[in-house]
Short mmCIF file of C-alpha atoms in Angstrom, two decimals:
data_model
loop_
_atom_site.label_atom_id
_atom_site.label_comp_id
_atom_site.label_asym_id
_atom_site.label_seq_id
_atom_site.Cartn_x
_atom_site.Cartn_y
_atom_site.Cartn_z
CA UNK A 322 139.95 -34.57 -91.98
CA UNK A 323 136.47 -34.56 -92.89
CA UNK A 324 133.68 -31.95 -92.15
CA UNK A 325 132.53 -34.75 -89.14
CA UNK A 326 135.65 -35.05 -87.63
CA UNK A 327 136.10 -31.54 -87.39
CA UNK A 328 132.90 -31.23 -85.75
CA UNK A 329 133.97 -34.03 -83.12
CA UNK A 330 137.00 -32.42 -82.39
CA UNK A 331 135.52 -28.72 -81.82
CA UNK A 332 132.89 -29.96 -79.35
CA UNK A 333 135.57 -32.20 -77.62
CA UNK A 334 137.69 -29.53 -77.33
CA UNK A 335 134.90 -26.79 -76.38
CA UNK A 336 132.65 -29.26 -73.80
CA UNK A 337 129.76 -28.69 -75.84
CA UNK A 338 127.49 -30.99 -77.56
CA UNK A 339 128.53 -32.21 -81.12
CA UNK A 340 125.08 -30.38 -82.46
CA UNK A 341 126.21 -26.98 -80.96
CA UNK A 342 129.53 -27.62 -82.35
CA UNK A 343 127.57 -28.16 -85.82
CA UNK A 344 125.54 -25.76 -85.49
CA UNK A 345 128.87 -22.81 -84.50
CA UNK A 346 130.73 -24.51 -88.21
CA UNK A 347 127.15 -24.05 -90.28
CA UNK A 348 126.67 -20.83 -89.07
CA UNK A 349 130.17 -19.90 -90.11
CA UNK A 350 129.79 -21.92 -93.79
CA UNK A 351 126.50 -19.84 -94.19
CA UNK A 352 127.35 -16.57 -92.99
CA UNK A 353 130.42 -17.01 -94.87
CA UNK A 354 128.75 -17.81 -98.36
CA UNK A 355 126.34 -15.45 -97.79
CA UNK A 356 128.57 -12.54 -97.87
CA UNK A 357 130.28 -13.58 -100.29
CA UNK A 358 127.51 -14.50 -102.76
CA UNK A 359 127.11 -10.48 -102.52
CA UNK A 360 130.37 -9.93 -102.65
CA UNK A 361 131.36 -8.93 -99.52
CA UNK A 362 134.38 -10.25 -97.48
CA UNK A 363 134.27 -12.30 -94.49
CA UNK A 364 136.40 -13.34 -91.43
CA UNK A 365 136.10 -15.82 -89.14
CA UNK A 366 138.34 -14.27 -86.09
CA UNK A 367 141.45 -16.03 -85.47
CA UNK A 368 141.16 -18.06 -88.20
CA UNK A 369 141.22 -16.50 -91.34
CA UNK A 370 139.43 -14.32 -94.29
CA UNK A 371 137.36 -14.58 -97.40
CA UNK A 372 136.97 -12.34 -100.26
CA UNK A 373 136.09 -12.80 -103.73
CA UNK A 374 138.79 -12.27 -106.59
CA UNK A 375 138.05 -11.12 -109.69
CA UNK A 376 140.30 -12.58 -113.02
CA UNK A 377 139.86 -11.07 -116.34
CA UNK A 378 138.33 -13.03 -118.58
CA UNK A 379 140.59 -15.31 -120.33
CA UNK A 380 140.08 -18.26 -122.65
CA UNK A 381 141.84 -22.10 -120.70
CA UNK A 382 141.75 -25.21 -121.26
CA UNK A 383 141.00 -28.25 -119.32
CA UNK A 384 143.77 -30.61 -119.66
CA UNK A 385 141.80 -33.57 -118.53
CA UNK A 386 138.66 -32.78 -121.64
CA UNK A 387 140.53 -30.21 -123.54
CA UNK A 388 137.87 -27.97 -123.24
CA UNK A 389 137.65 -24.38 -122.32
CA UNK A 390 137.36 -23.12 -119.03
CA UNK A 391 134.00 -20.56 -118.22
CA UNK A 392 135.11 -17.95 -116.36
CA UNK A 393 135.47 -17.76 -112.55
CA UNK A 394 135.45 -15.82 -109.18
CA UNK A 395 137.83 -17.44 -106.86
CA UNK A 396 137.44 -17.38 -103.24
CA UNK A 397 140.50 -16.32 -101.62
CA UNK A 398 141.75 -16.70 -97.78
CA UNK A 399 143.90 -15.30 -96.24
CA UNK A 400 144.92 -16.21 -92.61
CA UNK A 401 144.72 -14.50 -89.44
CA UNK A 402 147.94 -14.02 -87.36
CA UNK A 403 146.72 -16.48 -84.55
CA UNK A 404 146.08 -19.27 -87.35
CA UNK A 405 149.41 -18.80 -89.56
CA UNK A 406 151.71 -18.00 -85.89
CA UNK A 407 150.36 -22.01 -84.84
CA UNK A 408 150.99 -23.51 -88.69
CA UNK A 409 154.93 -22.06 -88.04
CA UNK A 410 153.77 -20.10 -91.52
CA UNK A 411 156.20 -17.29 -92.40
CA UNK A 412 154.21 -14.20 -93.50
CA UNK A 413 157.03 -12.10 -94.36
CA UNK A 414 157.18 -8.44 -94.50
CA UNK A 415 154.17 -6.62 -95.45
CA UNK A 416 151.23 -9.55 -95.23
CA UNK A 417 148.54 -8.00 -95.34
CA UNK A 418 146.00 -10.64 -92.87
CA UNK A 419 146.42 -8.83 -90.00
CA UNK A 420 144.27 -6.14 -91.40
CA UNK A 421 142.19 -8.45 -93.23
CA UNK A 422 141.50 -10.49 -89.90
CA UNK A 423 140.00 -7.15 -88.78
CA UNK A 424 138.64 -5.22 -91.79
CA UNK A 425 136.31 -7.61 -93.10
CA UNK A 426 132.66 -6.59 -94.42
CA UNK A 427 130.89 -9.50 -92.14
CA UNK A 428 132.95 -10.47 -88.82
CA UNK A 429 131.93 -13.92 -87.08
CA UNK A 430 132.90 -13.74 -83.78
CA UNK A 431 132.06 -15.70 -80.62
CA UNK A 432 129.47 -12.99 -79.60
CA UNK A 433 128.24 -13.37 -83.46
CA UNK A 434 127.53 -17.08 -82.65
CA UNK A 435 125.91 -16.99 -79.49
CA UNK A 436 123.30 -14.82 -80.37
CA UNK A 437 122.57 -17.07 -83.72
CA UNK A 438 123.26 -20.90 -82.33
CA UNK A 439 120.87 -21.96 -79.86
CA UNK A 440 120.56 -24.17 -77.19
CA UNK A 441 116.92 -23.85 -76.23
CA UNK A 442 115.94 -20.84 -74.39
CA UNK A 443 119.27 -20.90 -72.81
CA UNK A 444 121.19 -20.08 -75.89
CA UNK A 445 124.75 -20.71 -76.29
CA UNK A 446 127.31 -19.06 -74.17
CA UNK A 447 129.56 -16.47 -75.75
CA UNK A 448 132.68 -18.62 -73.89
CA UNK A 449 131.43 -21.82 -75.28
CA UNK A 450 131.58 -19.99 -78.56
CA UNK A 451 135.25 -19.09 -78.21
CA UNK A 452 136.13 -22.10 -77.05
CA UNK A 453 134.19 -23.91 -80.12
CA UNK A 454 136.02 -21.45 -82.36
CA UNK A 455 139.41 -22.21 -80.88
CA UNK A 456 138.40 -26.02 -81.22
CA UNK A 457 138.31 -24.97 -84.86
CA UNK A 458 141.71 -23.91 -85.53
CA UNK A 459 143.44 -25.71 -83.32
CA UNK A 460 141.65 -28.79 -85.07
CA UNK A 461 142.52 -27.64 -88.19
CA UNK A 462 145.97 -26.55 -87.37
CA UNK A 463 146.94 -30.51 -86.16
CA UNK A 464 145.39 -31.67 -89.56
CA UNK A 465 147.55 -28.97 -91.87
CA UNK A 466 150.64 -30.30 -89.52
CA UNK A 467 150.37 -33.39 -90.28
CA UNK A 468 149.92 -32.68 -94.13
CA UNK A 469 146.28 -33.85 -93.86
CA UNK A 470 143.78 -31.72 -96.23
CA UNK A 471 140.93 -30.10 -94.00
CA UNK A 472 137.29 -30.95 -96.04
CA UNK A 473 134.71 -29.46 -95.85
CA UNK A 474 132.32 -30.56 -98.73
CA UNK A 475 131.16 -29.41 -102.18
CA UNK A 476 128.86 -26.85 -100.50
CA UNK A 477 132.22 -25.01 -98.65
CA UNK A 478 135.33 -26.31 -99.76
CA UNK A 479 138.79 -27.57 -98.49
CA UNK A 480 142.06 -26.40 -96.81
CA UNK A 481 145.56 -27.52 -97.42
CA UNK A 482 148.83 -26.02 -96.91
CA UNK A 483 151.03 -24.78 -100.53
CA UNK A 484 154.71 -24.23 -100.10
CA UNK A 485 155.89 -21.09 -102.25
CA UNK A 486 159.14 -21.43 -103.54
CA UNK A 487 161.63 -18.69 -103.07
CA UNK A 488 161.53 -16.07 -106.17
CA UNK A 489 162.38 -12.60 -107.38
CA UNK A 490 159.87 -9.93 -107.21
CA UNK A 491 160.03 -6.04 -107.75
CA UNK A 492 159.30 -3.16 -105.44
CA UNK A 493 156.23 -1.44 -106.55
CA UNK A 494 157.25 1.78 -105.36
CA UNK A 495 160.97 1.54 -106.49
CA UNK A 496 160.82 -0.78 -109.34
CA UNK A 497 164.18 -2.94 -107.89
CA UNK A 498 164.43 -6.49 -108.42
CA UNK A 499 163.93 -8.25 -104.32
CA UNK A 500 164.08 -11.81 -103.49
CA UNK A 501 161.18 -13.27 -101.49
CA UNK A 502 161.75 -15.91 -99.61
CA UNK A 503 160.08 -19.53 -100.05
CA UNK A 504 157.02 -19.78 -97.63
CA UNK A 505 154.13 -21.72 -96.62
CA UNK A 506 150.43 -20.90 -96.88
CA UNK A 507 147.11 -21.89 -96.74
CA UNK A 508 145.48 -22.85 -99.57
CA UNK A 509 141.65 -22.75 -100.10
CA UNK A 510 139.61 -24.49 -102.80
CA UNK A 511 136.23 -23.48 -103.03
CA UNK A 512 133.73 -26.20 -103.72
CA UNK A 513 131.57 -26.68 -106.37
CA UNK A 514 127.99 -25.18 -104.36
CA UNK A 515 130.32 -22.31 -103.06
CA UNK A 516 131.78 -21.36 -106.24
CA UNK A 517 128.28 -21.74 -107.50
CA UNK A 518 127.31 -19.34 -105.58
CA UNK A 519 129.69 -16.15 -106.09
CA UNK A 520 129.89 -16.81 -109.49
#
């Protein structure tokens, strides 16, 4: 699913017109690079959250030109509840995006988008906001399902869904071996313009 069908689908789903529906997923994209270009975190609500995380510097290796690898800031994303509950995504004990989906250092919400898409004098409602927003995930959700990849461009980036296999891990606070269980998530790649960006 492209960045166009995804606009098409949140106005159909939302009643709204497919320039207020581009207008809800720019301000989103921007508000969302903005903060993190200053390294702040972002959620969208019942979608998911951004943050920025740092690696150590390290020297890689492209193994298409064999060259090194400058160093990076990935964008990670974690989902909110709402999102992972409808992609059947098993969390597991102690996932941490509940808080993130609430603890974020920039929070778009519907009332976030009314007041910055407009619709001539009129504005844009705060319910045709939340309904634009839901039009969102549960657009992206039925692309994920069907194993489709979720585009958004070179200036955002794009959304597919990893499976994790099972593994052991250790308890940080007792140091015993536990077995996680294999689970699915949501993987974000950052495009080039938004990696750009925070880097």
């Amino acid at each position: 699913m492209n960045k166009a069908e995804l606009i098409e689908a949140m106005a159909s789903h939302a009643g709204i017109s497919a320039s207020d529906a581009q207008g809800i997923l720019d301000v989103c994209i921007e508000t969302t690079t903005a903060a993190l270009s200053r390294g702040d975190s972002a959620v969208i609500v019942g979608f998911g959250s951004f943050s920025i995380s740092k690696r150590s510097a390290r020297t890689g290796r492209n193994p298409q030109t064999g060259r090194g690898a400058p160093g990076d800031s990935p964008v990670t994303f974690g989902a909110c509840p709402e999102f992972a509950a409808a992609l059947d995504l098993n969390p597991g004990k102690g996932d941490e995006a509940s808080a993130k989906c609430r603890d974020a250092d920039v929070v778009i919400d519907a009332e976030y988008l009314a007041q910055r898409v407009g619709r001539g004098d009129a504005g844009l409602s705060k319910a045709d906001a939340k309904k634009a927003l839901d039009g969102l995930v549960s657009a992206t959700v039925r692309a994920l399902k069907k194993g489709d990849r979720l585009s958004l461009g070179e200036s955002f980036g794009s959304f597919s869904i990893s499976k994790r296999s099972a593994r052991t891990g250790r308890n940080p606070q007792t140091g015993k071996e536990i077995q996680i269980a294999a689970k699915k998530v949501v993987k974000f790649k950052a495009g080039a313009e938004l990696s750009k960006a925070v880097n």
